[in-house]
CSV table of C-alpha atoms in Angstrom, one decimal:
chain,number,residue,atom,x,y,z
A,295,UNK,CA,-114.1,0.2,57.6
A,296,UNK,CA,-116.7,-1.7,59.5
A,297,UNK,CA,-114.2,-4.6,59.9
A,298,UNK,CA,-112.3,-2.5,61.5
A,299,UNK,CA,-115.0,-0.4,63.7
A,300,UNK,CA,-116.3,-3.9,64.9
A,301,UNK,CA,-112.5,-5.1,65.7
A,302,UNK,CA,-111.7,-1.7,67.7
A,303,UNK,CA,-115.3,-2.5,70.0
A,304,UNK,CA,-113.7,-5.8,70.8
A,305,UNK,CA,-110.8,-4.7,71.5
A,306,UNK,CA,-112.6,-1.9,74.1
A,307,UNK,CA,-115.0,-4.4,75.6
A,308,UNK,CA,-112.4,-6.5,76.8
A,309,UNK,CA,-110.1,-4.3,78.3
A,310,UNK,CA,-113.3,-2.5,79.8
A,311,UNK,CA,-114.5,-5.6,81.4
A,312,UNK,CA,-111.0,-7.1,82.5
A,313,UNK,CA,-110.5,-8.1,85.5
A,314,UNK,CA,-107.9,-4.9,87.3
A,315,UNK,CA,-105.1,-6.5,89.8
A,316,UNK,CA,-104.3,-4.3,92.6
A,317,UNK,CA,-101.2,-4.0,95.0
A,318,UNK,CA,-102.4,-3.9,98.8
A,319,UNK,CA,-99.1,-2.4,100.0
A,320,UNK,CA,-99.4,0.6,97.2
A,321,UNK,CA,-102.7,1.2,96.7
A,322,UNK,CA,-104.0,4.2,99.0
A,323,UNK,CA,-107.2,3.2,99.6
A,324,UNK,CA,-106.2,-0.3,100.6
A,325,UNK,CA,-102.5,0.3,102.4
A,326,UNK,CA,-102.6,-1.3,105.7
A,327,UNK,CA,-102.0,1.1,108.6
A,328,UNK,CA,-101.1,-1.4,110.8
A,329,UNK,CA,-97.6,-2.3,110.8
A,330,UNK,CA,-97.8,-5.6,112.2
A,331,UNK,CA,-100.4,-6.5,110.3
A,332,UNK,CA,-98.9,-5.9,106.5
A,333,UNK,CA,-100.2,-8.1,103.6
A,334,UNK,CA,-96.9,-8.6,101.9
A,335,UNK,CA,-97.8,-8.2,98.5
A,336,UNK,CA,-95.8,-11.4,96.5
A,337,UNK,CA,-93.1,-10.9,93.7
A,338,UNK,CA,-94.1,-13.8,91.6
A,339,UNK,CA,-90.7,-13.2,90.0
A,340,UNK,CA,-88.6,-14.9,93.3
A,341,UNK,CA,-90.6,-17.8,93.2
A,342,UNK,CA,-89.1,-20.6,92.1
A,343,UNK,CA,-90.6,-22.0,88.7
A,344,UNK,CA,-91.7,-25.7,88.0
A,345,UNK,CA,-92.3,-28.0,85.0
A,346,UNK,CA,-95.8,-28.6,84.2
A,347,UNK,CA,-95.2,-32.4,84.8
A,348,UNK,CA,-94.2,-31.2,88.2
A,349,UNK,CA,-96.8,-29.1,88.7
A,350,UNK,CA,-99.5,-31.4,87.9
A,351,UNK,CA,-98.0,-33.9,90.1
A,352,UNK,CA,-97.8,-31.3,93.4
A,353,UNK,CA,-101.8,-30.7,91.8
A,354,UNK,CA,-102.6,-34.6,92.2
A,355,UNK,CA,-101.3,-35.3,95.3
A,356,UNK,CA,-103.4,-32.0,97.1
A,357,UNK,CA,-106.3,-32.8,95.0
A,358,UNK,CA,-106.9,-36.1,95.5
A,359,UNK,CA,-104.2,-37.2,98.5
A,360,UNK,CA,-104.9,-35.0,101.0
A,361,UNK,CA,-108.3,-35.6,102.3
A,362,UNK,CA,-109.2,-32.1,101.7
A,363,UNK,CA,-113.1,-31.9,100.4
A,364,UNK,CA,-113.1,-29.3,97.4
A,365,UNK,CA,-116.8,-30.3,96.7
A,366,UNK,CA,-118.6,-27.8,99.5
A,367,UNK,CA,-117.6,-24.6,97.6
A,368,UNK,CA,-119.9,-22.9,99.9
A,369,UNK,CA,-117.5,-23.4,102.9
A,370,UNK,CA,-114.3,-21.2,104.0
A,371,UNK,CA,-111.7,-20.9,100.8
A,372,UNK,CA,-109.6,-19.5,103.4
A,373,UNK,CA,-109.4,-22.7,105.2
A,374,UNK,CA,-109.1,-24.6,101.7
A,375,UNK,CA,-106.3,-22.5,100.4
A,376,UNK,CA,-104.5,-22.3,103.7
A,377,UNK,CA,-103.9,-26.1,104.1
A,378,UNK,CA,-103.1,-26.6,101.0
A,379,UNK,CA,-100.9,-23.6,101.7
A,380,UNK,CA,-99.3,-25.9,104.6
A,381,UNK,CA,-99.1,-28.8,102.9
A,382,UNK,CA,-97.0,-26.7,100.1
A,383,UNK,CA,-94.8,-25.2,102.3
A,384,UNK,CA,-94.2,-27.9,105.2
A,385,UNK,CA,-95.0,-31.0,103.5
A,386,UNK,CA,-93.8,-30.9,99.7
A,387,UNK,CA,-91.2,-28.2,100.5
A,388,UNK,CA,-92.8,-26.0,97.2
A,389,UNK,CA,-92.6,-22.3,97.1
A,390,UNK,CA,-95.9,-21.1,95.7
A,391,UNK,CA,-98.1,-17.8,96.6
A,392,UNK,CA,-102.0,-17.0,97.2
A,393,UNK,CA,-104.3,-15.2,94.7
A,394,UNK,CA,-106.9,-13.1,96.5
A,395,UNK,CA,-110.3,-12.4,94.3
A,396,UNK,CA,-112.5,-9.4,96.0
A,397,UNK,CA,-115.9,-8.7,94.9
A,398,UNK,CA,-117.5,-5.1,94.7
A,399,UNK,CA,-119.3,-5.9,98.0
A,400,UNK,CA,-115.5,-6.3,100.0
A,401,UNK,CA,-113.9,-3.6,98.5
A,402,UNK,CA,-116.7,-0.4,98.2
A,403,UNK,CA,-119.3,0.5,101.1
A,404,UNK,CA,-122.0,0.9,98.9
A,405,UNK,CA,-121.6,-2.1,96.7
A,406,UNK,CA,-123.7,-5.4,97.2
A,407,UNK,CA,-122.3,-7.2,94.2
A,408,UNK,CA,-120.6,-10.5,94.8
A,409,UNK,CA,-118.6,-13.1,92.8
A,410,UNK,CA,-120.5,-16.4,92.2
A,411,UNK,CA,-120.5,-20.2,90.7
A,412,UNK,CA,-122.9,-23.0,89.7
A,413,UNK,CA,-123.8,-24.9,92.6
A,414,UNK,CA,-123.4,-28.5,91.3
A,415,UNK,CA,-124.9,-30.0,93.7
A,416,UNK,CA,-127.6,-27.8,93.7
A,417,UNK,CA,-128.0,-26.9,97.7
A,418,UNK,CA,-129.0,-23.3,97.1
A,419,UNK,CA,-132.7,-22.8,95.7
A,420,UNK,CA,-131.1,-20.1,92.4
A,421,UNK,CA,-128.5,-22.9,91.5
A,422,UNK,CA,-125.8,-20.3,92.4
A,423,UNK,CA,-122.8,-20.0,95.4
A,424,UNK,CA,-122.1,-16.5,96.3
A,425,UNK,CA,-118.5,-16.2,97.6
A,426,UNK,CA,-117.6,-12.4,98.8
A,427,UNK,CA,-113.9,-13.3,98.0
A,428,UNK,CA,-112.0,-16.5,97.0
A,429,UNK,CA,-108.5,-17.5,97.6
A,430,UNK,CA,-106.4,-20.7,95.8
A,431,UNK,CA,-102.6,-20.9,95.9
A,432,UNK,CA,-100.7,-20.6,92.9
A,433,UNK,CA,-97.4,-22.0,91.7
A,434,UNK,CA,-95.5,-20.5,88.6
A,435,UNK,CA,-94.3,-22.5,85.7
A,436,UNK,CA,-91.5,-22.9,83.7
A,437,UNK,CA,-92.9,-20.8,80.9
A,438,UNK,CA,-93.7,-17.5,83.8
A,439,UNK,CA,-97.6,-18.7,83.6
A,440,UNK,CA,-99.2,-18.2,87.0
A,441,UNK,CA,-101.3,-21.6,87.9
A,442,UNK,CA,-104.3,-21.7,89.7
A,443,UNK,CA,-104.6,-24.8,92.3
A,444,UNK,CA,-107.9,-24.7,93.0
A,445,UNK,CA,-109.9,-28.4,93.0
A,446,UNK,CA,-112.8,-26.5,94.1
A,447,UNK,CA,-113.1,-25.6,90.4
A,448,UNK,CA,-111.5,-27.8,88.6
A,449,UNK,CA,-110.9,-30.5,90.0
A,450,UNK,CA,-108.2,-32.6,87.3
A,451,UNK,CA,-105.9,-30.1,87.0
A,452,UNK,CA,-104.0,-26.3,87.4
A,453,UNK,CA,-105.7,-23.9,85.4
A,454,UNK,CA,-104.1,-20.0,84.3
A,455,UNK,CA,-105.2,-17.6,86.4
A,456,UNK,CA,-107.2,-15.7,83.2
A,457,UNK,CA,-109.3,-19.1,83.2
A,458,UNK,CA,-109.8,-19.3,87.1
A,459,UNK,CA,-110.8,-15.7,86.9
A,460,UNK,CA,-113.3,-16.7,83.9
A,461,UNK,CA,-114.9,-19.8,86.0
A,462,UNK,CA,-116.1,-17.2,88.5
A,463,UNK,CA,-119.2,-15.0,88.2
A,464,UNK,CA,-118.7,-11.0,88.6
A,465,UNK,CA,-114.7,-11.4,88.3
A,466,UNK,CA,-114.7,-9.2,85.5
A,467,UNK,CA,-115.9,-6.4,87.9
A,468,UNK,CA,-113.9,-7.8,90.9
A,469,UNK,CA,-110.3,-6.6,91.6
A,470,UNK,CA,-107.5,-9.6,92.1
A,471,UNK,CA,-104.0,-9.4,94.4
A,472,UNK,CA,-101.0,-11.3,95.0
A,473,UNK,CA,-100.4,-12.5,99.4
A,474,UNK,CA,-97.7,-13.9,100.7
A,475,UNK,CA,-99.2,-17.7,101.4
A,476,UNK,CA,-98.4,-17.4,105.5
A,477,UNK,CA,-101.0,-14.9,105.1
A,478,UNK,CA,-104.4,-16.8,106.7
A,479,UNK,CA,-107.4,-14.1,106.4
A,480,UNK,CA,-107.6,-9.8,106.4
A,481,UNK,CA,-109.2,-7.6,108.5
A,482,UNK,CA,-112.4,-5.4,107.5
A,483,UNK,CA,-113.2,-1.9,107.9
A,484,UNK,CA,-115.6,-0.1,110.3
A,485,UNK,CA,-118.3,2.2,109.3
A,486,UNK,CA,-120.5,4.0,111.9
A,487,UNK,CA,-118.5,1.8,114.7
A,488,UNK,CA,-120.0,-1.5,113.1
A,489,UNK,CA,-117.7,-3.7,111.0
A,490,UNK,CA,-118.6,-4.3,107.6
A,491,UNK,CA,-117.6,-6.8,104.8
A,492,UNK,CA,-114.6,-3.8,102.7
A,493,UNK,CA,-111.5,-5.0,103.2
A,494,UNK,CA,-108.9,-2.8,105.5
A,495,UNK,CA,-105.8,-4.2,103.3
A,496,UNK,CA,-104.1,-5.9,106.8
A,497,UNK,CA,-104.0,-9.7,106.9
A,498,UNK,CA,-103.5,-12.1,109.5
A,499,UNK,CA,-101.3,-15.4,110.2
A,500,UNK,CA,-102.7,-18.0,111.3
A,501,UNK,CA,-101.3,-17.7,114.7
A,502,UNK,CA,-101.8,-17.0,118.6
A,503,UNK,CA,-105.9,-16.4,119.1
A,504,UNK,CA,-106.8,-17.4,115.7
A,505,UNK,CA,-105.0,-20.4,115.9
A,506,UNK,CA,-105.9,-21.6,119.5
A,507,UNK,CA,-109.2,-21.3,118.4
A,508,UNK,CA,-108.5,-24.3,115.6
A,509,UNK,CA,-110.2,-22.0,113.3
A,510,UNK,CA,-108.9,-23.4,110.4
A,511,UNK,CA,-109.4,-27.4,112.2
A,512,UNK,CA,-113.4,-26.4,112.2
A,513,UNK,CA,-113.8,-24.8,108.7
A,514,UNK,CA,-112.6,-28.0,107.3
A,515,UNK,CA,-113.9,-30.2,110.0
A,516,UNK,CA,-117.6,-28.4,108.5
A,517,UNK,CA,-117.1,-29.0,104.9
A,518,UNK,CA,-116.1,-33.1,105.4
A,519,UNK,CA,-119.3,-32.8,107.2
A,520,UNK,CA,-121.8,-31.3,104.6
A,521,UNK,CA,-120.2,-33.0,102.1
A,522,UNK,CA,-120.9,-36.4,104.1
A,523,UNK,CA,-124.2,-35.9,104.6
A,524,UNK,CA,-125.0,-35.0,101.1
A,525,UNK,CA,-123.4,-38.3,99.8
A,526,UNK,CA,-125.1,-40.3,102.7
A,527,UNK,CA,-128.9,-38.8,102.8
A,528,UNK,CA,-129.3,-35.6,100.4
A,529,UNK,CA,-128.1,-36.6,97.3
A,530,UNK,CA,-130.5,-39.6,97.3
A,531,UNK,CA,-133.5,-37.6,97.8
A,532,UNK,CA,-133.1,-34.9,95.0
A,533,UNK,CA,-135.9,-37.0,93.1
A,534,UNK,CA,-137.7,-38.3,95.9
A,535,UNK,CA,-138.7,-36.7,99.4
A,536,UNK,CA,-139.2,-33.3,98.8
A,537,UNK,CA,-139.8,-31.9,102.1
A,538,UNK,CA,-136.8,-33.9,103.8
A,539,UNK,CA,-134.4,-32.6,101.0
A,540,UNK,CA,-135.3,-29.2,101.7
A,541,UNK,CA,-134.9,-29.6,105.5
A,542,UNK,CA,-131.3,-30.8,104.8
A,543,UNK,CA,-130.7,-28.4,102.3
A,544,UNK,CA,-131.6,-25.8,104.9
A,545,UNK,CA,-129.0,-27.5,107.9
A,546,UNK,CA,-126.2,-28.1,105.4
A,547,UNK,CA,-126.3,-26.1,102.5
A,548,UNK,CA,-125.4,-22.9,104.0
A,549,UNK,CA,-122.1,-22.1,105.0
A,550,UNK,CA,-122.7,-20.0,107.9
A,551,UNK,CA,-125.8,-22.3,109.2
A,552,UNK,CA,-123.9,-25.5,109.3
A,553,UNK,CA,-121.2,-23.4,111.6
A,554,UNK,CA,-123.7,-21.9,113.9
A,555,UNK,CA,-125.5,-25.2,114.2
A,556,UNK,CA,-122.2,-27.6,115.0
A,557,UNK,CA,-119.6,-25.3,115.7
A,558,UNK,CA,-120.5,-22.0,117.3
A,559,UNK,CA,-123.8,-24.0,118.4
A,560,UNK,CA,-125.0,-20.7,119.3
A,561,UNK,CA,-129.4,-21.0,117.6
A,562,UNK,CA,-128.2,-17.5,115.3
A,563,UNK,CA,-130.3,-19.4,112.6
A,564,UNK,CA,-133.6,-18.9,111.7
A,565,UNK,CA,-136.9,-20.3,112.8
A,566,UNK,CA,-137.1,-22.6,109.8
A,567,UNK,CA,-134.2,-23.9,110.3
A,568,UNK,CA,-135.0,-24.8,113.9
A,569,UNK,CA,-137.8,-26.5,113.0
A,570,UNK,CA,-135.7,-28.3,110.0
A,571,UNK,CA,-133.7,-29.4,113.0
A,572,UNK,CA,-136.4,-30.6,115.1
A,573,UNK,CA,-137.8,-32.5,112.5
A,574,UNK,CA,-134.2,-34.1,111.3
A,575,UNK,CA,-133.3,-34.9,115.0
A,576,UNK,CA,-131.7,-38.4,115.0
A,577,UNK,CA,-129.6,-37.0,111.9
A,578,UNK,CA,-128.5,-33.8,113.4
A,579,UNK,CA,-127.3,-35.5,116.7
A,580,UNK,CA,-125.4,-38.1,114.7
A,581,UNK,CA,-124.0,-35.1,112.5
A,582,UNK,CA,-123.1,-33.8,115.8
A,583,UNK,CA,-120.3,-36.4,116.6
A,584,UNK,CA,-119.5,-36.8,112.3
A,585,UNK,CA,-118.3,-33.2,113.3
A,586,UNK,CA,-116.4,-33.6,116.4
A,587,UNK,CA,-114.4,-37.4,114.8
A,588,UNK,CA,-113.6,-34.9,111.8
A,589,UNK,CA,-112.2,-32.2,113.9
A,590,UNK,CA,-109.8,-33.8,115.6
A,591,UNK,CA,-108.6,-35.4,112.7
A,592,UNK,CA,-107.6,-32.1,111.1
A,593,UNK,CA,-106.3,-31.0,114.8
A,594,UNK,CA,-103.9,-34.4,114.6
A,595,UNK,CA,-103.0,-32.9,110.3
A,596,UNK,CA,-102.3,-29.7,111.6
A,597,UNK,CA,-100.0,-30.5,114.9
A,598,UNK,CA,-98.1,-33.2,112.0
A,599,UNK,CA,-97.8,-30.0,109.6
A,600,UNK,CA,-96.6,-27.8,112.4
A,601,UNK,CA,-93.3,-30.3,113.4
């Protein structure tokens, strides 16, 4: 009898704590009210299925071919999944989809909670990336499992979607959804006329403004550039300057600080990290142009992707 009791609490605790997938187009709370603006929810069953000899092959050649850095988790997963998304689609002619993960803080007003991973190469000062959401395409295989490809995470292969959702902190409280891969970014909600991080349920291509803008150009233009000035200065200090490591740390270990310093240049940073900057000149000038060579680089991709 207490066999059994013990069974029947497993059983509860993991269906209590599973992760809950949730249709955009059919859940009220979530429907999009703007009709040009609809998130397409995906029928995994029209995609075409692959081998998992193919599948690891289309893996490879994005993980390790395509000159996209998966080792700044910290930076845009939008931009991440979208050009691999692109490269998919345009490139290696390969019908796959996009899974969308949404912490409690992007899907309830009152919720702070977010998802979160082991920073491995320990930029944050708690050891620990906080993502509000994370995207990765995902291909199906010949057996109906839905792959993850996400090099951000693992970095030698597909993994199920149960295991991607397991590598991620919080997912077990988190709600998951199929988008149609053109699908680039969503909209948020307002509250009190200010916008806030809960989710509307509309989507947007990458298109017209957001497009123009090279938004997706700079987000990966940004995480080459962290990454290269980890390998070239940070990494060799972790055991050695102290105060120098944690300037860096300060300039290029945060997402949003690396893009208000060498992309929106606009000084929303705080006075710390000015005076990390003043102190790091030379370097920050020469991250500057690192920046700007990378840019156009993904600006040349993109325009190739776009024939």
């Amino acid at each position: 009898m207490k066999t059994i009791i013990n069974l029947l609490f497993c059983f509860i605790c993991f269906f209590t704590s599973a992760q809950e997938y949730i249709d955009l187009e059919k859940t009220e709370k979530y429907k999009c009210t703007w009709s040009n603006s609809l998130p397409e929810t995906s029928n995994l069953d029209n995609l075409k299925k692959y081998d998992d000899l193919k599948i690891q092959e289309i893996f490879n050649e994005l993980s390790y071919n395509s000159n996209i850095e998966f080792n700044y988790p910290q930076g845009g997963c939008q931009h991440r999944a979208h050009i691999m998304s692109m490269l998919l689609e345009n490139k290696l002619n390969i019908e796959h989809s996009k899974v969308w993960l949404f912490a409690p803080i992007d899907l309830e007003f009152d919720k702070k909670e977010t998802l979160f991973i082991e920073d491995k190469n320990q930029f944050t000062n708690d050891s620990n990336i906080k993502w509000n959401y994370h995207v990765a395409p995902i291909l199906i295989n010949s057996t109906n499992d839905t792959l993850v490809i996400d090099p951000s995470l693992d970095r030698k292969k597909p993994i199920k979607i149960q295991e991607w959702l397991n590598k991620i902190g919080n997912s077990e409280i988190s709600k998951y959804t199929f988008i149609n891969p053109q699908n680039y970014f969503f909209y948020v909600k307002k509250k009190d006329d200010k916008f806030t991080n809960v989710i509307s349920g509309c989507f947007y291509k990458y298109i017209d403004y957001t497009k123009n803008s090279f938004t997706l150009e700079r987000g990966l233009a940004l995480n080459d550039l962290a990454i290269e000035y980890y390998d070239k200065y940070i990494k060799d200090l972790q055991s050695d300057n102290k105060n120098k490591l944690e300037d860096l740390k300060l300039i290029f270990g945060n997402a949003s600080t690396i893009g208000n310093i060498f992309d929106f240049k606009n000084g929303n940073y705080s006075n710390d990290v000015k005076d990390a900057i003043n102190r790091n000149d030379k370097i920050v000038r020469e991250a500057h142009k690192s920046y700007n060579e990378r840019l156009e680089y993904w600006k040349k991709i993109i325009i190739e992707l776009d024939k």
